Each structure stands twice: as structure tokens, then as C-alpha cells.
Short mmCIF file of N, CA and C in Angstrom, two decimals:
data_model
loop_
_atom_site.label_atom_id
_atom_site.label_comp_id
_atom_site.label_asym_id
_atom_site.label_seq_id
_atom_site.Cartn_x
_atom_site.Cartn_y
_atom_site.Cartn_z
N PRO A 1431 107.86 -89.77 -22.28
CA PRO A 1431 108.20 -90.92 -23.12
C PRO A 1431 109.71 -91.05 -23.29
N PRO A 1432 110.22 -92.28 -23.47
CA PRO A 1432 111.65 -92.49 -23.61
C PRO A 1432 112.25 -91.75 -24.80
N SER A 1433 111.49 -91.59 -25.90
CA SER A 1433 112.05 -90.93 -27.07
C SER A 1433 112.34 -89.46 -26.80
N ILE A 1434 111.54 -88.81 -25.97
CA ILE A 1434 111.78 -87.41 -25.64
C ILE A 1434 113.05 -87.28 -24.82
N SER A 1435 113.22 -88.12 -23.81
CA SER A 1435 114.40 -88.03 -22.99
C SER A 1435 115.65 -88.41 -23.79
N MET A 1436 115.54 -89.35 -24.73
CA MET A 1436 116.68 -89.72 -25.55
C MET A 1436 117.04 -88.57 -26.49
N SER A 1437 116.04 -87.89 -27.05
CA SER A 1437 116.35 -86.77 -27.95
C SER A 1437 116.94 -85.60 -27.16
N MET A 1438 116.47 -85.41 -25.93
CA MET A 1438 117.06 -84.37 -25.10
C MET A 1438 118.51 -84.70 -24.78
N LEU A 1439 118.79 -85.96 -24.48
CA LEU A 1439 120.15 -86.39 -24.20
C LEU A 1439 121.03 -86.21 -25.43
N THR A 1440 120.50 -86.58 -26.59
CA THR A 1440 121.24 -86.42 -27.84
C THR A 1440 121.55 -84.95 -28.08
N SER A 1441 120.58 -84.07 -27.86
CA SER A 1441 120.80 -82.64 -28.04
C SER A 1441 121.87 -82.13 -27.08
N LEU A 1442 121.82 -82.58 -25.84
CA LEU A 1442 122.80 -82.15 -24.85
C LEU A 1442 124.21 -82.60 -25.25
N VAL A 1443 124.35 -83.82 -25.73
CA VAL A 1443 125.65 -84.32 -26.17
C VAL A 1443 126.15 -83.48 -27.34
N LYS A 1444 125.27 -83.14 -28.27
CA LYS A 1444 125.67 -82.30 -29.41
C LYS A 1444 126.15 -80.94 -28.92
N ILE A 1445 125.39 -80.34 -28.00
CA ILE A 1445 125.76 -79.01 -27.50
C ILE A 1445 127.13 -79.07 -26.82
N ILE A 1446 127.36 -80.09 -26.01
CA ILE A 1446 128.65 -80.23 -25.34
C ILE A 1446 129.77 -80.44 -26.36
N GLY A 1447 129.48 -81.24 -27.38
CA GLY A 1447 130.47 -81.44 -28.44
C GLY A 1447 130.81 -80.15 -29.16
N TYR A 1448 129.79 -79.38 -29.51
CA TYR A 1448 130.03 -78.09 -30.16
C TYR A 1448 130.75 -77.13 -29.22
N ALA A 1449 130.40 -77.19 -27.95
CA ALA A 1449 130.99 -76.29 -26.97
C ALA A 1449 132.48 -76.55 -26.78
N ALA A 1450 132.93 -77.76 -27.00
CA ALA A 1450 134.35 -78.10 -26.83
C ALA A 1450 135.21 -77.48 -27.92
N GLY A 1451 134.64 -77.21 -29.07
CA GLY A 1451 135.40 -76.71 -30.22
C GLY A 1451 136.25 -75.48 -29.93
N PRO A 1452 135.68 -74.40 -29.40
CA PRO A 1452 136.51 -73.21 -29.15
C PRO A 1452 137.64 -73.44 -28.15
N PHE A 1453 137.44 -74.33 -27.17
CA PHE A 1453 138.50 -74.61 -26.22
C PHE A 1453 139.66 -75.35 -26.90
N ILE A 1454 139.32 -76.26 -27.79
CA ILE A 1454 140.35 -76.98 -28.54
C ILE A 1454 141.11 -76.01 -29.44
N LEU A 1455 140.38 -75.12 -30.12
CA LEU A 1455 141.03 -74.10 -30.95
C LEU A 1455 141.96 -73.23 -30.12
N GLU A 1456 141.48 -72.79 -28.97
CA GLU A 1456 142.28 -71.91 -28.12
C GLU A 1456 143.55 -72.61 -27.64
N LYS A 1457 143.42 -73.87 -27.26
CA LYS A 1457 144.55 -74.61 -26.70
C LYS A 1457 145.58 -74.99 -27.77
N TYR A 1458 145.11 -75.46 -28.93
CA TYR A 1458 146.04 -76.03 -29.90
C TYR A 1458 146.30 -75.17 -31.14
N VAL A 1459 145.39 -74.28 -31.48
CA VAL A 1459 145.60 -73.47 -32.68
C VAL A 1459 146.07 -72.07 -32.32
N PHE A 1460 145.44 -71.47 -31.31
CA PHE A 1460 145.75 -70.10 -30.97
C PHE A 1460 146.67 -69.95 -29.77
N ALA A 1461 147.22 -71.03 -29.26
CA ALA A 1461 148.02 -70.99 -28.03
C ALA A 1461 149.22 -70.07 -28.17
N ALA A 1462 150.02 -70.24 -29.21
CA ALA A 1462 151.23 -69.41 -29.38
C ALA A 1462 150.86 -67.95 -29.63
N PRO A 1463 149.93 -67.66 -30.56
CA PRO A 1463 149.58 -66.24 -30.75
C PRO A 1463 148.99 -65.62 -29.49
N ALA A 1464 148.20 -66.36 -28.73
CA ALA A 1464 147.59 -65.81 -27.52
C ALA A 1464 148.67 -65.52 -26.48
N ALA A 1465 149.66 -66.42 -26.36
CA ALA A 1465 150.73 -66.22 -25.39
C ALA A 1465 151.57 -65.00 -25.76
N SER A 1466 151.74 -64.75 -27.05
CA SER A 1466 152.56 -63.63 -27.48
C SER A 1466 151.87 -62.29 -27.25
N LEU A 1467 150.57 -62.31 -26.97
CA LEU A 1467 149.86 -61.06 -26.71
C LEU A 1467 150.26 -60.45 -25.38
N GLY A 1468 150.75 -61.26 -24.48
CA GLY A 1468 151.19 -60.77 -23.19
C GLY A 1468 150.04 -60.33 -22.30
N LEU A 1469 150.37 -59.58 -21.28
CA LEU A 1469 149.37 -59.13 -20.32
C LEU A 1469 149.36 -57.61 -20.24
N VAL A 1470 148.21 -57.08 -19.95
CA VAL A 1470 148.06 -55.65 -19.72
C VAL A 1470 147.86 -55.49 -18.22
N SER A 1471 148.68 -54.67 -17.60
CA SER A 1471 148.61 -54.53 -16.15
C SER A 1471 147.74 -53.34 -15.77
N GLY A 1472 146.82 -53.58 -14.84
CA GLY A 1472 145.98 -52.51 -14.30
C GLY A 1472 146.35 -52.27 -12.86
N ALA A 1473 145.58 -51.47 -12.16
CA ALA A 1473 145.88 -51.15 -10.78
C ALA A 1473 145.83 -52.39 -9.89
N THR A 1474 144.80 -53.20 -10.04
CA THR A 1474 144.67 -54.37 -9.17
C THR A 1474 144.35 -55.64 -9.93
N LEU A 1475 144.16 -55.55 -11.23
CA LEU A 1475 143.73 -56.70 -12.00
C LEU A 1475 144.60 -56.84 -13.24
N VAL A 1476 145.02 -58.05 -13.53
CA VAL A 1476 145.80 -58.30 -14.73
C VAL A 1476 144.91 -59.07 -15.70
N LEU A 1477 144.73 -58.50 -16.88
CA LEU A 1477 143.88 -59.11 -17.90
C LEU A 1477 144.72 -59.60 -19.07
N PRO A 1478 144.33 -60.71 -19.66
CA PRO A 1478 145.00 -61.11 -20.90
C PRO A 1478 144.66 -60.08 -21.98
N ARG A 1479 145.61 -59.78 -22.85
CA ARG A 1479 145.36 -58.80 -23.91
C ARG A 1479 144.17 -59.18 -24.76
N ALA A 1480 143.99 -60.47 -24.97
CA ALA A 1480 142.89 -60.95 -25.80
C ALA A 1480 141.52 -60.69 -25.15
N PHE A 1481 141.51 -60.23 -23.90
CA PHE A 1481 140.24 -59.91 -23.25
C PHE A 1481 139.52 -58.79 -24.00
N GLY A 1482 140.26 -57.98 -24.74
CA GLY A 1482 139.65 -56.96 -25.58
C GLY A 1482 138.68 -57.56 -26.58
N LEU A 1483 138.98 -58.77 -27.05
CA LEU A 1483 138.07 -59.47 -27.97
C LEU A 1483 136.76 -59.80 -27.27
N VAL A 1484 136.84 -60.17 -26.00
CA VAL A 1484 135.64 -60.47 -25.21
C VAL A 1484 134.77 -59.23 -25.10
N ILE A 1485 135.41 -58.10 -24.82
CA ILE A 1485 134.66 -56.85 -24.70
C ILE A 1485 133.94 -56.54 -26.01
N LEU A 1486 134.66 -56.67 -27.13
CA LEU A 1486 134.06 -56.35 -28.43
C LEU A 1486 132.98 -57.33 -28.85
N SER A 1487 133.27 -58.62 -28.77
CA SER A 1487 132.33 -59.61 -29.31
C SER A 1487 131.19 -59.94 -28.38
N ASN A 1488 131.42 -59.94 -27.09
CA ASN A 1488 130.39 -60.36 -26.15
C ASN A 1488 129.62 -59.18 -25.56
N LEU A 1489 130.33 -58.19 -25.07
CA LEU A 1489 129.65 -57.07 -24.43
C LEU A 1489 129.09 -56.09 -25.45
N VAL A 1490 129.94 -55.65 -26.40
CA VAL A 1490 129.49 -54.66 -27.38
C VAL A 1490 128.55 -55.30 -28.41
N LEU A 1491 129.00 -56.35 -29.09
CA LEU A 1491 128.15 -56.97 -30.11
C LEU A 1491 126.90 -57.60 -29.49
N GLY A 1492 127.03 -58.20 -28.32
CA GLY A 1492 125.86 -58.76 -27.64
C GLY A 1492 124.82 -57.69 -27.34
N SER A 1493 125.29 -56.52 -26.91
CA SER A 1493 124.37 -55.41 -26.65
C SER A 1493 123.74 -54.90 -27.95
N LEU A 1494 124.55 -54.77 -28.99
CA LEU A 1494 124.02 -54.31 -30.28
C LEU A 1494 122.98 -55.30 -30.83
N THR A 1495 123.23 -56.58 -30.67
CA THR A 1495 122.26 -57.60 -31.11
C THR A 1495 120.94 -57.42 -30.36
N THR A 1496 121.04 -57.20 -29.05
CA THR A 1496 119.85 -57.00 -28.24
C THR A 1496 119.09 -55.74 -28.66
N PHE A 1497 119.83 -54.66 -28.93
CA PHE A 1497 119.19 -53.42 -29.39
C PHE A 1497 118.48 -53.65 -30.72
N TYR A 1498 119.15 -54.38 -31.63
CA TYR A 1498 118.55 -54.66 -32.93
C TYR A 1498 117.23 -55.44 -32.77
N LEU A 1499 117.25 -56.45 -31.92
CA LEU A 1499 116.03 -57.24 -31.73
C LEU A 1499 114.93 -56.41 -31.07
N GLY A 1500 115.30 -55.48 -30.21
CA GLY A 1500 114.30 -54.64 -29.54
C GLY A 1500 113.78 -53.54 -30.44
N PHE A 1501 114.68 -52.72 -30.93
CA PHE A 1501 114.25 -51.58 -31.73
C PHE A 1501 113.92 -51.97 -33.16
N GLY A 1502 114.78 -52.79 -33.76
CA GLY A 1502 114.57 -53.17 -35.15
C GLY A 1502 113.41 -54.13 -35.35
N ILE A 1503 113.38 -55.20 -34.58
CA ILE A 1503 112.36 -56.23 -34.76
C ILE A 1503 111.05 -55.88 -34.06
N VAL A 1504 111.10 -55.61 -32.77
CA VAL A 1504 109.86 -55.31 -32.04
C VAL A 1504 109.31 -53.95 -32.48
N GLY A 1505 110.20 -52.98 -32.67
CA GLY A 1505 109.76 -51.67 -33.13
C GLY A 1505 109.06 -51.75 -34.48
N ALA A 1506 109.63 -52.53 -35.40
CA ALA A 1506 109.01 -52.70 -36.72
C ALA A 1506 107.67 -53.42 -36.59
N ALA A 1507 107.60 -54.41 -35.69
CA ALA A 1507 106.34 -55.14 -35.50
C ALA A 1507 105.27 -54.23 -34.90
N ARG A 1508 105.65 -53.34 -33.99
CA ARG A 1508 104.69 -52.39 -33.44
C ARG A 1508 104.09 -51.54 -34.55
N LYS A 1509 104.95 -51.06 -35.42
CA LYS A 1509 104.50 -50.21 -36.52
C LYS A 1509 103.62 -51.00 -37.49
N LYS A 1510 104.09 -52.19 -37.88
CA LYS A 1510 103.37 -53.02 -38.86
C LYS A 1510 101.98 -53.42 -38.36
N TYR A 1511 101.89 -53.80 -37.08
CA TYR A 1511 100.63 -54.33 -36.55
C TYR A 1511 99.83 -53.29 -35.75
N GLY A 1512 100.33 -52.05 -35.70
CA GLY A 1512 99.59 -50.97 -35.04
C GLY A 1512 99.49 -51.11 -33.53
N ILE A 1513 100.54 -51.63 -32.89
CA ILE A 1513 100.53 -51.82 -31.44
C ILE A 1513 101.24 -50.63 -30.81
N LYS A 1514 100.52 -49.88 -29.99
CA LYS A 1514 101.06 -48.66 -29.37
C LYS A 1514 101.70 -48.98 -28.02
N TYR A 1515 102.67 -48.12 -27.65
CA TYR A 1515 103.27 -48.21 -26.33
C TYR A 1515 102.22 -47.83 -25.29
N PRO A 1516 102.20 -48.36 -24.11
CA PRO A 1516 103.15 -49.26 -23.48
C PRO A 1516 102.76 -50.73 -23.60
N THR A 1517 101.85 -51.07 -24.51
CA THR A 1517 101.37 -52.44 -24.63
C THR A 1517 102.54 -53.39 -24.89
N MET A 1518 102.64 -54.41 -24.03
CA MET A 1518 103.71 -55.41 -24.16
C MET A 1518 103.24 -56.64 -24.92
N HIS A 1519 102.01 -57.08 -24.66
CA HIS A 1519 101.45 -58.26 -25.32
C HIS A 1519 100.00 -57.96 -25.65
N VAL A 1520 99.52 -58.57 -26.73
CA VAL A 1520 98.12 -58.38 -27.11
C VAL A 1520 97.44 -59.74 -27.19
N THR A 1521 96.12 -59.72 -27.03
CA THR A 1521 95.36 -60.97 -27.05
C THR A 1521 95.17 -61.43 -28.49
N SER A 1522 95.58 -62.65 -28.73
CA SER A 1522 95.49 -63.23 -30.06
C SER A 1522 94.24 -64.09 -30.16
N GLN A 1523 93.53 -63.95 -31.26
CA GLN A 1523 92.33 -64.75 -31.49
C GLN A 1523 92.66 -66.09 -32.14
N LYS A 1524 93.71 -66.09 -32.97
CA LYS A 1524 94.12 -67.34 -33.63
C LYS A 1524 95.58 -67.22 -34.05
N GLU A 1525 96.20 -68.36 -34.21
CA GLU A 1525 97.60 -68.39 -34.62
C GLU A 1525 97.73 -67.74 -35.99
N GLY A 1526 98.69 -66.84 -36.10
CA GLY A 1526 98.95 -66.19 -37.38
C GLY A 1526 98.30 -64.82 -37.52
N ASP A 1527 97.39 -64.44 -36.61
CA ASP A 1527 96.81 -63.11 -36.73
C ASP A 1527 97.84 -62.06 -36.30
N ASP A 1528 97.51 -60.78 -36.50
CA ASP A 1528 98.46 -59.71 -36.21
C ASP A 1528 98.93 -59.74 -34.76
N ALA A 1529 98.02 -60.00 -33.84
CA ALA A 1529 98.38 -60.04 -32.43
C ALA A 1529 99.38 -61.17 -32.16
N HIS A 1530 99.13 -62.32 -32.75
CA HIS A 1530 100.03 -63.47 -32.59
C HIS A 1530 101.42 -63.14 -33.14
N MET A 1531 101.46 -62.53 -34.31
CA MET A 1531 102.75 -62.20 -34.93
C MET A 1531 103.51 -61.17 -34.09
N PHE A 1532 102.79 -60.18 -33.57
CA PHE A 1532 103.45 -59.20 -32.69
C PHE A 1532 103.99 -59.89 -31.43
N ASN A 1533 103.19 -60.76 -30.84
CA ASN A 1533 103.63 -61.46 -29.62
C ASN A 1533 104.88 -62.29 -29.89
N CYS A 1534 104.97 -62.89 -31.07
CA CYS A 1534 106.18 -63.67 -31.41
C CYS A 1534 107.40 -62.75 -31.44
N ALA A 1535 107.27 -61.58 -32.07
CA ALA A 1535 108.39 -60.63 -32.13
C ALA A 1535 108.75 -60.15 -30.72
N GLN A 1536 107.75 -59.84 -29.92
CA GLN A 1536 107.98 -59.38 -28.55
C GLN A 1536 108.66 -60.46 -27.72
N ARG A 1537 108.28 -61.70 -27.92
CA ARG A 1537 108.86 -62.82 -27.17
C ARG A 1537 110.32 -63.04 -27.54
N VAL A 1538 110.67 -62.81 -28.81
CA VAL A 1538 112.07 -62.92 -29.24
C VAL A 1538 112.93 -61.97 -28.40
N HIS A 1539 112.47 -60.73 -28.28
CA HIS A 1539 113.24 -59.76 -27.52
C HIS A 1539 113.24 -60.10 -26.03
N GLY A 1540 112.09 -60.53 -25.52
CA GLY A 1540 112.02 -60.91 -24.11
C GLY A 1540 112.96 -62.04 -23.76
N ASN A 1541 113.00 -63.06 -24.60
CA ASN A 1541 113.90 -64.19 -24.34
C ASN A 1541 115.35 -63.75 -24.41
N THR A 1542 115.65 -62.87 -25.34
CA THR A 1542 117.02 -62.36 -25.45
C THR A 1542 117.41 -61.61 -24.18
N LEU A 1543 116.51 -60.78 -23.68
CA LEU A 1543 116.79 -60.04 -22.45
C LEU A 1543 116.96 -60.99 -21.26
N GLU A 1544 116.24 -62.11 -21.27
CA GLU A 1544 116.36 -63.08 -20.18
C GLU A 1544 117.73 -63.75 -20.15
N SER A 1545 118.33 -63.95 -21.32
CA SER A 1545 119.63 -64.64 -21.36
C SER A 1545 120.81 -63.67 -21.36
N LEU A 1546 120.57 -62.39 -21.60
CA LEU A 1546 121.67 -61.42 -21.67
C LEU A 1546 122.49 -61.31 -20.38
N PRO A 1547 121.89 -61.25 -19.19
CA PRO A 1547 122.72 -61.17 -17.98
C PRO A 1547 123.68 -62.36 -17.84
N ALA A 1548 123.21 -63.55 -18.18
CA ALA A 1548 124.09 -64.72 -18.11
C ALA A 1548 125.22 -64.58 -19.13
N LEU A 1549 124.89 -64.16 -20.34
CA LEU A 1549 125.93 -63.96 -21.36
C LEU A 1549 127.00 -63.00 -20.87
N LEU A 1550 126.58 -61.87 -20.34
CA LEU A 1550 127.54 -60.84 -19.92
C LEU A 1550 128.38 -61.29 -18.72
N ALA A 1551 127.71 -61.80 -17.69
CA ALA A 1551 128.44 -62.21 -16.49
C ALA A 1551 129.40 -63.36 -16.78
N LEU A 1552 128.92 -64.38 -17.49
CA LEU A 1552 129.78 -65.52 -17.81
C LEU A 1552 130.93 -65.12 -18.74
N SER A 1553 130.69 -64.14 -19.60
CA SER A 1553 131.75 -63.67 -20.50
C SER A 1553 132.87 -62.99 -19.73
N ILE A 1554 132.50 -62.17 -18.76
CA ILE A 1554 133.51 -61.47 -17.97
C ILE A 1554 134.36 -62.46 -17.19
N VAL A 1555 133.72 -63.44 -16.56
CA VAL A 1555 134.46 -64.42 -15.76
C VAL A 1555 135.24 -65.39 -16.65
N GLY A 1556 134.56 -65.99 -17.62
CA GLY A 1556 135.21 -66.97 -18.49
C GLY A 1556 136.33 -66.36 -19.32
N GLY A 1557 136.17 -65.08 -19.69
CA GLY A 1557 137.17 -64.41 -20.50
C GLY A 1557 138.48 -64.15 -19.79
N LEU A 1558 138.49 -64.21 -18.47
CA LEU A 1558 139.73 -64.01 -17.74
C LEU A 1558 140.75 -65.10 -18.04
N LYS A 1559 140.27 -66.33 -18.22
CA LYS A 1559 141.18 -67.45 -18.49
C LYS A 1559 141.12 -67.90 -19.95
N HIS A 1560 139.95 -67.80 -20.55
CA HIS A 1560 139.75 -68.30 -21.91
C HIS A 1560 139.19 -67.19 -22.81
N PRO A 1561 139.98 -66.14 -23.05
CA PRO A 1561 139.43 -65.01 -23.80
C PRO A 1561 139.04 -65.34 -25.24
N ILE A 1562 139.78 -66.19 -25.90
CA ILE A 1562 139.48 -66.49 -27.31
C ILE A 1562 138.23 -67.36 -27.41
N ALA A 1563 138.16 -68.42 -26.60
CA ALA A 1563 136.96 -69.27 -26.62
C ALA A 1563 135.73 -68.45 -26.22
N THR A 1564 135.90 -67.56 -25.25
CA THR A 1564 134.79 -66.73 -24.80
C THR A 1564 134.36 -65.75 -25.88
N ALA A 1565 135.31 -65.14 -26.57
CA ALA A 1565 134.98 -64.22 -27.67
C ALA A 1565 134.27 -64.96 -28.81
N LEU A 1566 134.75 -66.16 -29.13
CA LEU A 1566 134.08 -66.96 -30.17
C LEU A 1566 132.65 -67.31 -29.76
N ALA A 1567 132.46 -67.60 -28.48
CA ALA A 1567 131.11 -67.89 -27.97
C ALA A 1567 130.21 -66.67 -28.11
N GLY A 1568 130.76 -65.48 -27.88
CA GLY A 1568 129.99 -64.25 -28.04
C GLY A 1568 129.55 -64.02 -29.47
N LEU A 1569 130.47 -64.27 -30.41
CA LEU A 1569 130.11 -64.16 -31.83
C LEU A 1569 129.02 -65.16 -32.18
N LEU A 1570 129.18 -66.38 -31.69
CA LEU A 1570 128.20 -67.43 -31.94
C LEU A 1570 126.84 -67.04 -31.36
N TRP A 1571 126.82 -66.49 -30.15
CA TRP A 1571 125.56 -66.10 -29.52
C TRP A 1571 124.82 -65.06 -30.37
N SER A 1572 125.53 -64.03 -30.81
CA SER A 1572 124.87 -62.97 -31.58
C SER A 1572 124.34 -63.50 -32.91
N PHE A 1573 125.16 -64.26 -33.62
CA PHE A 1573 124.73 -64.78 -34.92
C PHE A 1573 123.58 -65.76 -34.75
N SER A 1574 123.72 -66.69 -33.82
CA SER A 1574 122.66 -67.69 -33.64
C SER A 1574 121.39 -67.08 -33.07
N ARG A 1575 121.51 -66.03 -32.27
CA ARG A 1575 120.33 -65.36 -31.71
C ARG A 1575 119.49 -64.76 -32.83
N ILE A 1576 120.13 -64.19 -33.84
CA ILE A 1576 119.40 -63.63 -34.99
C ILE A 1576 118.73 -64.75 -35.77
N GLN A 1577 119.43 -65.86 -35.98
CA GLN A 1577 118.84 -66.99 -36.71
C GLN A 1577 117.68 -67.60 -35.93
N TRP A 1578 117.84 -67.70 -34.64
CA TRP A 1578 116.80 -68.20 -33.74
C TRP A 1578 115.57 -67.31 -33.85
N ALA A 1579 115.80 -66.00 -33.86
CA ALA A 1579 114.70 -65.03 -33.94
C ALA A 1579 113.91 -65.17 -35.24
N LYS A 1580 114.61 -65.39 -36.34
CA LYS A 1580 113.92 -65.54 -37.63
C LYS A 1580 112.93 -66.70 -37.58
N GLY A 1581 113.35 -67.81 -37.00
CA GLY A 1581 112.45 -68.96 -36.89
C GLY A 1581 111.26 -68.66 -35.99
N TYR A 1582 111.50 -67.99 -34.88
CA TYR A 1582 110.43 -67.67 -33.93
C TYR A 1582 109.41 -66.73 -34.57
N MET A 1583 109.91 -65.75 -35.31
CA MET A 1583 109.03 -64.74 -35.89
C MET A 1583 108.29 -65.21 -37.13
N SER A 1584 108.48 -66.46 -37.50
CA SER A 1584 107.71 -67.01 -38.62
C SER A 1584 106.24 -67.16 -38.24
N GLY A 1585 105.96 -67.01 -36.95
CA GLY A 1585 104.60 -67.21 -36.47
C GLY A 1585 104.42 -68.59 -35.87
N GLU A 1586 105.41 -69.44 -36.05
CA GLU A 1586 105.43 -70.78 -35.47
C GLU A 1586 106.67 -70.87 -34.58
N PRO A 1587 106.54 -70.56 -33.30
CA PRO A 1587 107.70 -70.52 -32.41
C PRO A 1587 108.55 -71.79 -32.42
N GLY A 1588 107.96 -72.92 -32.71
CA GLY A 1588 108.73 -74.16 -32.77
C GLY A 1588 109.81 -74.15 -33.85
N LYS A 1589 109.69 -73.25 -34.80
CA LYS A 1589 110.68 -73.17 -35.88
C LYS A 1589 111.97 -72.48 -35.45
N ARG A 1590 112.02 -72.01 -34.21
CA ARG A 1590 113.22 -71.30 -33.76
C ARG A 1590 114.45 -72.20 -33.76
N TYR A 1591 114.24 -73.50 -33.67
CA TYR A 1591 115.37 -74.43 -33.67
C TYR A 1591 115.51 -75.20 -34.98
N GLU A 1592 114.73 -74.86 -35.99
CA GLU A 1592 114.84 -75.58 -37.27
C GLU A 1592 116.12 -75.22 -38.00
N SER A 1593 116.59 -74.00 -37.85
CA SER A 1593 117.86 -73.60 -38.46
C SER A 1593 118.99 -74.30 -37.71
N PHE A 1594 120.02 -74.68 -38.43
CA PHE A 1594 121.21 -75.27 -37.79
C PHE A 1594 121.72 -74.35 -36.69
N TRP A 1595 121.67 -73.06 -36.91
CA TRP A 1595 122.24 -72.09 -35.98
C TRP A 1595 121.36 -71.81 -34.77
N GLY A 1596 120.04 -72.04 -34.87
CA GLY A 1596 119.14 -71.73 -33.77
C GLY A 1596 119.53 -72.41 -32.46
N LEU A 1597 119.92 -73.65 -32.52
CA LEU A 1597 120.32 -74.41 -31.33
C LEU A 1597 121.57 -73.83 -30.67
N HIS A 1598 122.40 -73.17 -31.46
CA HIS A 1598 123.68 -72.70 -30.94
C HIS A 1598 123.58 -71.48 -30.03
N VAL A 1599 122.36 -70.95 -29.87
CA VAL A 1599 122.14 -69.95 -28.83
C VAL A 1599 122.57 -70.58 -27.50
N TRP A 1600 122.22 -71.84 -27.31
CA TRP A 1600 122.52 -72.53 -26.05
C TRP A 1600 123.92 -73.10 -26.04
N THR A 1601 124.47 -73.43 -27.21
CA THR A 1601 125.87 -73.88 -27.28
C THR A 1601 126.77 -72.76 -26.78
N SER A 1602 126.47 -71.53 -27.19
CA SER A 1602 127.31 -70.40 -26.78
C SER A 1602 127.27 -70.22 -25.25
N ILE A 1603 126.10 -70.36 -24.66
CA ILE A 1603 125.99 -70.24 -23.21
C ILE A 1603 126.74 -71.39 -22.53
N MET A 1604 126.69 -72.59 -23.11
CA MET A 1604 127.41 -73.73 -22.54
C MET A 1604 128.93 -73.48 -22.58
N ILE A 1605 129.42 -72.91 -23.68
CA ILE A 1605 130.85 -72.57 -23.77
C ILE A 1605 131.22 -71.61 -22.64
N LEU A 1606 130.38 -70.60 -22.45
CA LEU A 1606 130.65 -69.60 -21.41
C LEU A 1606 130.58 -70.20 -20.01
N LEU A 1607 129.64 -71.11 -19.79
CA LEU A 1607 129.58 -71.80 -18.50
C LEU A 1607 130.86 -72.59 -18.24
N LEU A 1608 131.31 -73.34 -19.25
CA LEU A 1608 132.53 -74.14 -19.09
C LEU A 1608 133.75 -73.25 -18.85
N ALA A 1609 133.83 -72.14 -19.59
CA ALA A 1609 134.97 -71.22 -19.40
C ALA A 1609 134.94 -70.62 -17.99
N SER A 1610 133.76 -70.28 -17.50
CA SER A 1610 133.65 -69.71 -16.15
C SER A 1610 133.98 -70.73 -15.07
N ILE A 1611 133.54 -71.96 -15.27
CA ILE A 1611 133.87 -73.02 -14.32
C ILE A 1611 135.38 -73.23 -14.28
N SER A 1612 136.02 -73.24 -15.46
CA SER A 1612 137.46 -73.41 -15.53
C SER A 1612 138.18 -72.26 -14.80
N THR A 1613 137.70 -71.04 -14.99
CA THR A 1613 138.28 -69.89 -14.29
C THR A 1613 138.13 -70.03 -12.78
N ALA A 1614 136.94 -70.41 -12.35
CA ALA A 1614 136.68 -70.57 -10.91
C ALA A 1614 137.57 -71.66 -10.30
N VAL A 1615 137.71 -72.77 -10.99
CA VAL A 1615 138.54 -73.86 -10.48
C VAL A 1615 140.00 -73.41 -10.39
N SER A 1616 140.47 -72.70 -11.40
CA SER A 1616 141.86 -72.18 -11.35
C SER A 1616 142.06 -71.25 -10.16
N LEU A 1617 141.10 -70.37 -9.94
CA LEU A 1617 141.22 -69.47 -8.80
C LEU A 1617 141.22 -70.23 -7.48
N LEU A 1618 140.34 -71.20 -7.36
CA LEU A 1618 140.26 -71.99 -6.14
C LEU A 1618 141.52 -72.83 -5.90
N MET A 1619 142.13 -73.29 -6.98
CA MET A 1619 143.33 -74.12 -6.88
C MET A 1619 144.60 -73.27 -6.74
N GLY A 1620 144.46 -71.97 -6.97
CA GLY A 1620 145.63 -71.09 -6.88
C GLY A 1620 146.53 -71.18 -8.08
N THR A 1621 146.02 -71.67 -9.20
CA THR A 1621 146.83 -71.77 -10.41
C THR A 1621 146.64 -70.51 -11.26
N PRO A 1622 147.66 -70.15 -12.02
CA PRO A 1622 147.57 -68.95 -12.84
C PRO A 1622 146.46 -69.07 -13.90
N LEU A 1623 145.85 -67.95 -14.23
CA LEU A 1623 144.80 -67.96 -15.23
C LEU A 1623 145.38 -68.00 -16.64
N ALA A 1624 146.55 -67.45 -16.82
CA ALA A 1624 147.14 -67.38 -18.17
C ALA A 1624 147.74 -68.70 -18.60
#
């Protein structure tokens, strides 16, 4: 139906609008402080000093968020609903029963694991040229992933996007995609990343 495609288009425009924010901040608000950080020289690779923020917010915090959703959320659901290892999913008789609630918790972690490789790879590439925007995207991913999970674990998976922050799981990935594309174009054009 036309209303579905229009709402999808509206959501995409919103995500792109939100995704532009960190790049604008990096260019116009943090430009002088970022330039004053200088460069750290390695054997074969030169990284912006602010790349340390990418490591902390995207790689470390992203991993900790994933561990929390796996051990904290799924582990607690296993204990609460009596689901023993190695069972990954259980057959649900009706929405809201223990099996359904466990499956919702398990799916939260599964979806997080599905998007984690993209988060990490895009963070490493995008952070070479846009370390601040990339680090902000990492913070957004972790925070919004927890909010997204709360909605999903309500037992009604459709509620994962009811929170303002739930949608921003994908905004963060869009920011990282744009940062990585910008890095790739700079490399292809032979222009400096800094």
C-alpha cells in the first residue's frame, strides 16, 4: 500500500537527518579541538588521536553492550523461565507465555550479534576520517540498542521502535556507513583523511 511506502520513506528521511548531526558537529563545533589533537604515528598507519574515542565507544562499549544483552538479559531469562543450555529457542504455545518471553530475550541478543560485525568494521573504517562522528555513533548504538531491547522484551516485538531511541539503532549504523563511504572516497581520490 502507498501508506507503507510513504512511512518507510519518511523514516528513511528522518534517519538520514539524524545521521547528519554528528558530521555537522564534527565539522563546525569540534573542528578546532580535533585538529589540535594532532596525529599519532605508527609503523605504517597514521591515526587521528581522536581514534581512541572510536576504540572506547564503538569497540569496547559496543562489546560490553553485547555481553550485557547476552549474559545479563538472555542469562536472566534462562534462569527465570527455566531454559537450560544448549537450547536456543523454545516452542511457544501462545504470545506472552514463558517460551515466548524467552524467545524475545534470545532474539534481542541474536539481532545484536547480527549487527555487531557491521558496527565494528564500519567504525574502524569511518573512524579513520571521522573519529568524533564515529565515536558518537557508537555511543548512540549502545544506548539505543538497550532501549530497543526493552521494547522487544516486553513480549510484543513491535514495541522495539516505540521508544524514541529504538529507531536510532539504525541511525547509528547509517552514520557509520556515511563515515566509511567518505573515508573510501577520500582514499580513492588521494585526498588526506585528516
